[in-house]
Short mmCIF file of C-alpha atoms and ligand atoms in Angstrom, two decimals:
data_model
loop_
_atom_site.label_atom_id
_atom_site.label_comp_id
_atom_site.label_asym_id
_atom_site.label_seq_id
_atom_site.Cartn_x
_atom_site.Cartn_y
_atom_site.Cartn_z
CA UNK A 1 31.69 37.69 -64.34
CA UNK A 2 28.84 38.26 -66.45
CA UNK A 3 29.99 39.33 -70.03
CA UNK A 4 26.38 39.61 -71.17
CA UNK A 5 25.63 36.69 -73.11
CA UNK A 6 22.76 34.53 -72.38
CA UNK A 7 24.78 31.82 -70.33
CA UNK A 8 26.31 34.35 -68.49
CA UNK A 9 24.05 36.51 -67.38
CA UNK A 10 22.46 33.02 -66.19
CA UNK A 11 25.33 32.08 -63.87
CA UNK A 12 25.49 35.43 -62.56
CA UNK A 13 21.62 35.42 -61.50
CA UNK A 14 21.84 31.50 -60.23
CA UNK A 15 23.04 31.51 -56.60
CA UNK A 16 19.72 33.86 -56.13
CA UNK A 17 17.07 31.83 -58.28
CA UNK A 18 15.69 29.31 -56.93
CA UNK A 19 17.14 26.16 -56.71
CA UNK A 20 14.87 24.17 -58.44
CA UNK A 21 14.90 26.28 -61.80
CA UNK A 22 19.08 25.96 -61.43
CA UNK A 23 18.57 21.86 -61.05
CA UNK A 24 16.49 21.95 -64.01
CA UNK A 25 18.87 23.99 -66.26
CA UNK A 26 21.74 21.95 -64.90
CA UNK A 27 19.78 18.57 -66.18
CA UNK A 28 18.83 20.07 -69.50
CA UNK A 29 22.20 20.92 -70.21
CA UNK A 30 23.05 17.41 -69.14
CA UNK A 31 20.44 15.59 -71.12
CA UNK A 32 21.39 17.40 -73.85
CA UNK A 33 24.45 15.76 -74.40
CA UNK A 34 23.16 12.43 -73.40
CA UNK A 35 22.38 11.35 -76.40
CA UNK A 36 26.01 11.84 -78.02
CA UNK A 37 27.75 10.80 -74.84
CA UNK A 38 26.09 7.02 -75.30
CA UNK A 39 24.64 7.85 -71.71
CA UNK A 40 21.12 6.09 -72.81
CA UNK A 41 20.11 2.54 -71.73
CA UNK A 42 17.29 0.64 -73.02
CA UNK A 43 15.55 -1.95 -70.10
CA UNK A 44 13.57 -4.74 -71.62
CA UNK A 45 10.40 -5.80 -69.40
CA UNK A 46 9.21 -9.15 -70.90
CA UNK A 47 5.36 -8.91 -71.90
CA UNK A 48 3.67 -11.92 -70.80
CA UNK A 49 0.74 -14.32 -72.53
CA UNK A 50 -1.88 -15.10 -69.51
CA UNK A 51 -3.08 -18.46 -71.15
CA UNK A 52 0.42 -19.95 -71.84
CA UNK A 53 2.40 -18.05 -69.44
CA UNK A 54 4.75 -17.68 -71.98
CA UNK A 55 6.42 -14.08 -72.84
CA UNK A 56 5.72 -12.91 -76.26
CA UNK A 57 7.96 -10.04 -76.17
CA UNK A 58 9.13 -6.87 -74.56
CA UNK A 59 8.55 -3.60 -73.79
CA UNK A 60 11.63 -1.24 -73.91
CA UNK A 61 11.45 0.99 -71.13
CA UNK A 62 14.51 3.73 -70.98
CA UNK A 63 17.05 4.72 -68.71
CA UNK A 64 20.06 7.46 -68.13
CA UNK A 65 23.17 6.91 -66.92
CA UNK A 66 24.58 9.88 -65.94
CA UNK A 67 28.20 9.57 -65.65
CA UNK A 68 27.75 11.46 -61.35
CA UNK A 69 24.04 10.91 -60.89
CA UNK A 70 24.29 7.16 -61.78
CA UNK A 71 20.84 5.80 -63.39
CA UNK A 72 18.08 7.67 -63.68
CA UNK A 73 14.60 6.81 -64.71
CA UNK A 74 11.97 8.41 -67.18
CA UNK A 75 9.70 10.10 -64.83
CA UNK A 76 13.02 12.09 -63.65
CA UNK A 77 13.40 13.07 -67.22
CA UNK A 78 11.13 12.71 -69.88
CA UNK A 79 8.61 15.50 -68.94
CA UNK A 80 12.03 17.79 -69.51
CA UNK A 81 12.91 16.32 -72.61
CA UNK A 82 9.43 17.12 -73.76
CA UNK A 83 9.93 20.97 -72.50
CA UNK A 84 13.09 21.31 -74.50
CA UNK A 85 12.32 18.94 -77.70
CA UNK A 86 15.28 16.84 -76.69
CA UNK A 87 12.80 14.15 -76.63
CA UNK A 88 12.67 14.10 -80.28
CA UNK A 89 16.57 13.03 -80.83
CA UNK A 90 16.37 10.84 -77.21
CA UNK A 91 12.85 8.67 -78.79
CA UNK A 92 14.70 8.82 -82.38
CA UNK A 93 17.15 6.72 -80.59
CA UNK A 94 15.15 4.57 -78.50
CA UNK A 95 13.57 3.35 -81.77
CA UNK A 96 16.70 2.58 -83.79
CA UNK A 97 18.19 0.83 -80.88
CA UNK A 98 15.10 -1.29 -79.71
CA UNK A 99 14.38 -2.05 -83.88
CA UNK A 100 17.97 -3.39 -83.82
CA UNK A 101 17.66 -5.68 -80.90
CA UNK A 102 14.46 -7.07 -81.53
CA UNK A 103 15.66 -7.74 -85.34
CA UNK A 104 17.87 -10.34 -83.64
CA UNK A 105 15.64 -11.99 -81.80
CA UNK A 106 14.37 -15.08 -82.29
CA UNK A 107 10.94 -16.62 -82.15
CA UNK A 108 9.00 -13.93 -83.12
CA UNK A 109 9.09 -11.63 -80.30
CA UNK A 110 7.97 -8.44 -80.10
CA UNK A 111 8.87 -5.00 -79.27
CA UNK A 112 6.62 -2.33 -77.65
CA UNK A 113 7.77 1.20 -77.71
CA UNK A 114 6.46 4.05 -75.68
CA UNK A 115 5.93 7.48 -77.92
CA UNK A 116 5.33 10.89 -76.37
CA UNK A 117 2.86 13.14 -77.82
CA UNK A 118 6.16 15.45 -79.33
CA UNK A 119 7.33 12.53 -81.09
CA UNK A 120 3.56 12.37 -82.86
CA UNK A 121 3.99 16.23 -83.61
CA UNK A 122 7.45 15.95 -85.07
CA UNK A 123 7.75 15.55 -89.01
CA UNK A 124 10.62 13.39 -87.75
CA UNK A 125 8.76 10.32 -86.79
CA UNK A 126 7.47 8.35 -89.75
CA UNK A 127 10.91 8.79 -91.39
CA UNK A 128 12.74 8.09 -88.38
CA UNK A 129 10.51 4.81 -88.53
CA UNK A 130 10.80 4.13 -92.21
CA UNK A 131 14.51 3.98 -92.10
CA UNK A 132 14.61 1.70 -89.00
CA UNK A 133 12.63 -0.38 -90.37
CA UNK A 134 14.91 -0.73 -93.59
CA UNK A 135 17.95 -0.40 -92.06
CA UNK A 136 17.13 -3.69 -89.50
CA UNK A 137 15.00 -5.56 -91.64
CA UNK A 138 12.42 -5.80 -88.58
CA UNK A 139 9.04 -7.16 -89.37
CA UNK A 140 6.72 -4.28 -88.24
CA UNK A 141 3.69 -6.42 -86.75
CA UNK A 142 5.87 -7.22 -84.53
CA UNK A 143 6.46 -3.54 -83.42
CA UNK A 144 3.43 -2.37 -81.23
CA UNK A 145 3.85 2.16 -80.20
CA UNK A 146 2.50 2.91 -76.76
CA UNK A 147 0.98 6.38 -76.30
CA UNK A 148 -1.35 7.48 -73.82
CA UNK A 149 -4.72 9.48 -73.85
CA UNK A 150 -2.47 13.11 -73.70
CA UNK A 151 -1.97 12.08 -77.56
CA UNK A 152 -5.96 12.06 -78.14
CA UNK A 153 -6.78 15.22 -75.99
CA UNK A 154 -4.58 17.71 -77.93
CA UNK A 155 -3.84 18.62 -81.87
CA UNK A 156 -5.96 15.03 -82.22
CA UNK A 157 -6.98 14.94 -86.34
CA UNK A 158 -3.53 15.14 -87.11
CA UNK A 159 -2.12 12.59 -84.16
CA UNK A 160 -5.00 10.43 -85.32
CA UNK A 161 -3.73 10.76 -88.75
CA UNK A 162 -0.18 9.60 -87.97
CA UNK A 163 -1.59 6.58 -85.92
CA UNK A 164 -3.74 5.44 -89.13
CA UNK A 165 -0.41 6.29 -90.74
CA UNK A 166 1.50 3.84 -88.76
CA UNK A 167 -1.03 1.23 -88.74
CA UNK A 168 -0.57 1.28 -92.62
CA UNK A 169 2.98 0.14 -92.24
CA UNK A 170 2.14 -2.56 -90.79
CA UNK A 171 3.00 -1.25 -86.80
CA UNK A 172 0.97 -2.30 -84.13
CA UNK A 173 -0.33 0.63 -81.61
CA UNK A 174 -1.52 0.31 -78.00
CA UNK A 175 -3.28 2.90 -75.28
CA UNK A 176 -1.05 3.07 -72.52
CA UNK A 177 -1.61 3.80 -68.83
CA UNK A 178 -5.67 3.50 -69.94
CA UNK A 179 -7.75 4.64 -66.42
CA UNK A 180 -5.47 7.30 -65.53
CA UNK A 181 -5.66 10.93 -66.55
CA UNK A 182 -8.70 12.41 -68.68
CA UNK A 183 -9.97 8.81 -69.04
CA UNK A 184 -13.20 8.45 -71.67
CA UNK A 185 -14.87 6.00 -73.16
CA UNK A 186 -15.22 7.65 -75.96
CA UNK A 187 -11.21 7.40 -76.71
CA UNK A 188 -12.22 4.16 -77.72
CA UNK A 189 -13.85 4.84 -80.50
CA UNK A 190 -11.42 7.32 -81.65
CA UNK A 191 -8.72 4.82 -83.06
CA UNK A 192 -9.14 1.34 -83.28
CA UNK A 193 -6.49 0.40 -81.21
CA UNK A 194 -4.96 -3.14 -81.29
CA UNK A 195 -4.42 -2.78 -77.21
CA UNK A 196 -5.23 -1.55 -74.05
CA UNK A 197 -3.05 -1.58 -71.63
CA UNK A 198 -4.81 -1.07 -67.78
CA UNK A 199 -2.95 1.10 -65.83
CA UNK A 200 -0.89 -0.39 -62.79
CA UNK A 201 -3.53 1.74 -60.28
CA UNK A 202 -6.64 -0.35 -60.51
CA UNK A 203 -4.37 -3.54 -60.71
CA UNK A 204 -2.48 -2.94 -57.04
CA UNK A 205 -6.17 -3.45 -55.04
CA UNK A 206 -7.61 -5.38 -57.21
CA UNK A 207 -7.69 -8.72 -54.74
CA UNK A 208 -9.56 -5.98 -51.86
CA UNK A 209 -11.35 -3.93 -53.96
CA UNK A 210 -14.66 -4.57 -55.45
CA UNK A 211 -14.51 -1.12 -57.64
CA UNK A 212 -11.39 -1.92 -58.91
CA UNK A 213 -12.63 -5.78 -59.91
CA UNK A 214 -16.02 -4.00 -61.49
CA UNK A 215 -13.43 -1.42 -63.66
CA UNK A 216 -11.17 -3.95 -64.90
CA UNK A 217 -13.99 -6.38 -66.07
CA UNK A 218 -15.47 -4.08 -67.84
CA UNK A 219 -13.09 -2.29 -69.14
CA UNK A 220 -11.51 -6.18 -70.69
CA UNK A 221 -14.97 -7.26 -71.61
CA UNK A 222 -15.60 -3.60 -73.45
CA UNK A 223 -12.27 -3.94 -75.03
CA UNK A 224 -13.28 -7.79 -76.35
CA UNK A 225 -16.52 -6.59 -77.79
CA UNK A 226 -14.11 -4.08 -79.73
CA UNK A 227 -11.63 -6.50 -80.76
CA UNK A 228 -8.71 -5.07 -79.12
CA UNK A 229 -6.01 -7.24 -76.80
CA UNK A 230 -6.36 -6.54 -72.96
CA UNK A 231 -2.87 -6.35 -70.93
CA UNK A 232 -2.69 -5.27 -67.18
CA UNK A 233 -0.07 -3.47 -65.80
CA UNK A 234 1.98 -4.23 -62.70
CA UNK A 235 1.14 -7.47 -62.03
CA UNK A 236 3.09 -8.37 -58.71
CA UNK A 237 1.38 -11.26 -56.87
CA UNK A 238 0.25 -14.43 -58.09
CA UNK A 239 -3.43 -13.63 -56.71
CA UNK A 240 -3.94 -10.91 -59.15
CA UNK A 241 -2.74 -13.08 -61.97
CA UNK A 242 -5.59 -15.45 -61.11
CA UNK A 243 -8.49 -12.40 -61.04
CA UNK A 244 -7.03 -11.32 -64.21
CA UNK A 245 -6.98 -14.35 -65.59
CA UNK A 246 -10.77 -14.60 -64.55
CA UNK A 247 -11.36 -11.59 -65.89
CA UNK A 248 -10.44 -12.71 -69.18
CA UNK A 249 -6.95 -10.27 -69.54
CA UNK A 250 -5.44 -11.79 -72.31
CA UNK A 251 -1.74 -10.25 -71.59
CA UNK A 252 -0.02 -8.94 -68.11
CA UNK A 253 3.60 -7.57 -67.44
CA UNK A 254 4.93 -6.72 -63.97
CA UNK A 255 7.11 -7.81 -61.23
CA UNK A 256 5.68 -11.61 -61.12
CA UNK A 257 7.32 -12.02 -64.52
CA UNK A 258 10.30 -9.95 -64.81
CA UNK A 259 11.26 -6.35 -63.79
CA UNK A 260 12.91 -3.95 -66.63
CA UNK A 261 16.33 -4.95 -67.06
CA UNK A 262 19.48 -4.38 -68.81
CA UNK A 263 18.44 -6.17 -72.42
CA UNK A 264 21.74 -9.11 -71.60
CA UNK A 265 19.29 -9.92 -68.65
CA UNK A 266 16.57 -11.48 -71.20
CA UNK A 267 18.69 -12.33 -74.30
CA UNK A 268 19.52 -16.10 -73.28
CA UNK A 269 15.93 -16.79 -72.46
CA UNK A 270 14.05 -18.89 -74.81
CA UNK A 271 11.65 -17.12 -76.84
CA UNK A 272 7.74 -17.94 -77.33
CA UNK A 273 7.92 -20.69 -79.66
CA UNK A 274 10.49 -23.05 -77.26
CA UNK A 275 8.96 -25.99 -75.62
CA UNK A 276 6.31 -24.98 -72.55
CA UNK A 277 8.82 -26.87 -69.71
CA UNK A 278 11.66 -23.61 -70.52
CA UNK A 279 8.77 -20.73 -70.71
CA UNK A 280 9.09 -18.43 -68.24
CA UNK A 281 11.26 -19.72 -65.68
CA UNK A 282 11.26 -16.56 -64.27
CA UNK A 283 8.50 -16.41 -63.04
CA UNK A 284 8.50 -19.55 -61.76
CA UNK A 285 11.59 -18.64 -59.87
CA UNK A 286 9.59 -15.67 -58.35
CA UNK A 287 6.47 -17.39 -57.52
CA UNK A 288 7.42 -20.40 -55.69
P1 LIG J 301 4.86 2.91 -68.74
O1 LIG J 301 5.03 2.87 -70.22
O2 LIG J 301 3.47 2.82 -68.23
O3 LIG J 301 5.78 1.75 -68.19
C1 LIG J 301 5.47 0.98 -67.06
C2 LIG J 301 6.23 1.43 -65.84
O4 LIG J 301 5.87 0.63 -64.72
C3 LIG J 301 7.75 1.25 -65.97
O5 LIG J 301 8.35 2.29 -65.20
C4 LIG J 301 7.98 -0.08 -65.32
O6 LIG J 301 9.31 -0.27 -64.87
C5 LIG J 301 7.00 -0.03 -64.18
N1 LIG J 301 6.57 -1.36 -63.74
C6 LIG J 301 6.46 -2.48 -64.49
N2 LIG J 301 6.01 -3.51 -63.76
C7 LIG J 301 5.82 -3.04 -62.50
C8 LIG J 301 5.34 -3.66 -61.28
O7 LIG J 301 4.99 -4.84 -61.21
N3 LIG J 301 5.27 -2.85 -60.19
C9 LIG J 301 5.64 -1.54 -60.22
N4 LIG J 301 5.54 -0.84 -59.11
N5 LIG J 301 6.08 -0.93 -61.35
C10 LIG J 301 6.17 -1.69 -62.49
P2 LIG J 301 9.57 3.12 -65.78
O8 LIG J 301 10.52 2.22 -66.50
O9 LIG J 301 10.10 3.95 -64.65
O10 LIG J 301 8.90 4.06 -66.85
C11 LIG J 301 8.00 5.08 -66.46
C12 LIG J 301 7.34 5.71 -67.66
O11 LIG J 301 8.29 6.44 -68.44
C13 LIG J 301 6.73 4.72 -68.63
O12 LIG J 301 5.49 4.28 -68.14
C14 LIG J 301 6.63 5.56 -69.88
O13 LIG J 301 5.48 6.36 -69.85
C15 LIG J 301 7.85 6.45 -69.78
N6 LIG J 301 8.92 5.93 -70.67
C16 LIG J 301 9.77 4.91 -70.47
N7 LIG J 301 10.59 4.74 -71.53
C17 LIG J 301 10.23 5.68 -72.44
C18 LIG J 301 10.67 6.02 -73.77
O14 LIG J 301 11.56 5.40 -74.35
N8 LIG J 301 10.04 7.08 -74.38
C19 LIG J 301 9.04 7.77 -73.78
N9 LIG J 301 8.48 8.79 -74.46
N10 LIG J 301 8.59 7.46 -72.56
C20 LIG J 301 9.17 6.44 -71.89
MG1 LIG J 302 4.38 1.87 -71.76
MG1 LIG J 303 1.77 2.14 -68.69
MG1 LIG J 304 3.01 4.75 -67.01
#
């Protein structure tokens, strides 16, 4: 029944093209009205101090509900909703959503916020961010953007430029997923970050390996000398805490302390400033 038109002719061709290309154009189409449909969920993971053991905020970490697939996470999705710019509407509503939540917060609590290298691209962004910030009230030091080293590699003056444009409002902005990928030094010195967050990878053997011990203290005793925060990824086991906390890692977030969860999860939980004894009980929960 193909009447020509692009859609058509697509259906038509589909039972012979290979299965993966159909899955993808099936998800697209999907995603696409995902936004609209209210099919997005924002997970909170709580972002934990290593000194006090207390949690000094969250990072918002997205989800899908599709109404036959049932939730679906990022990896399954994102990288297509780069492909297809959809990512640009989907992160546009990630940070209204997240800037309203953590405007009722109390305590002082943060909010981190992971940005693809589109969203850096689009002229969407620092308006996007302007208004949310209006529109909630939220105090924006207490707003920290995530990207990762991609952001640095490609189109980098002007991504650079919209990170020192960021940092003049007042946002906070942190190197994500830092070891993995096209890892330098020298990214470092490209933006004066406010943290570095180690990827999960050199935190899972760190109790029985010695490399991964050498990387992570130096990579949190390069990031003191350059006055920039230190969390570690993935923390699962107490043990790893304690190297960290050798180490000198100022922050960690992982299983230990909290998985990502619906945002209801975290809400009743007392925020930084309540009394030590009702910190993190979590954890405590977890551990013992
Ligand atoms: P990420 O920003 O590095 O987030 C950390 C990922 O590690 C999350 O996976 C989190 O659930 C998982 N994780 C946290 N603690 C542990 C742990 O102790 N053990 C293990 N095994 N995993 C842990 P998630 O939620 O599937 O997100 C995957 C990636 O998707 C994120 O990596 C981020 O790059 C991207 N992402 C998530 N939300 C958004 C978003 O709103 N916008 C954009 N552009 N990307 C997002
Ligand atoms: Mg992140
Ligand atoms: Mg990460
Ligand atoms: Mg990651």
């Amino acid at each position: 029944a193909a009447k020509g038109d692009g859609r058509d002719r697509w259906e038509m061709f589909a039972p012979g093209m290979d299965e993966a290309l159909h899955e993808r154009h099936t998800l697209a189409r999907d995603l696409r009205g995902a936004v609209g449909g209210g099919e997005l969920r924002l997970f909170l993971q709580p972002l934990i101090d290593v000194e006090t053991e207390t949690r000094t905020g969250y990072e918002a970490l997205l989800r899908w509900e599709h109404p036959t697939r049932g939730l679906i996470g990022p990896d399954m999705f994102i990288p297509l909703a780069e492909e297809t710019g959809l990512i640009v509407p989907i992160g546009e509503w990630v940070i209204r959503n997240a800037f309203a939540q953590a405007a009722q917060w109390s305590g002082g609590q943060s909010i981190a916020i992971n940005l693809s290298p589109v969203q850096l691209d689009s002229p969407n962004l620092l308006p996007t961010i302007v208004n949310a910030l209006a529109e909630t009230g939220l105090d924006p030091a207490l707003v920290e953007f995530e990207i990762t080293e991609s952001v640095l590699l490609h189109n980098s003056d002007a991504n650079i430029q919209m990170l020192n444009r960021l940092h003049d409002l007042g946002l906070k902005i942190a190197l994500d997923d830092f070891g993995t990928g096209y890892a330098s030094l020298n990214y470092l010195l490209t933006f004066p970050f406010d943290k570095i967050k180690i990827d999960r990878s050199f935190i899972s053997d760190l109790e029985n390996r010695e490399e991964s011990r050498a990387i992570v203290g130096a990579v949190i005793e390069l990031a003191n000398k350059l006055g920039m925060c230190t969390l570690a990824e993935g923390v699962e086991e107490a043990g790893q805490l304690a190297k960290l906390r050798e180490h000198g890692c100022r922050m960690v977030q992982g299983w230990l302390f909290g998985q990502a969860m619906p945002s209801e999860h975290y809400q009743p939980v007392p925020a930084r400033s309540a009394a030590s004894s009702e910190a993190i009980p979590i954890a405590a929960a977890q551990t013992s």
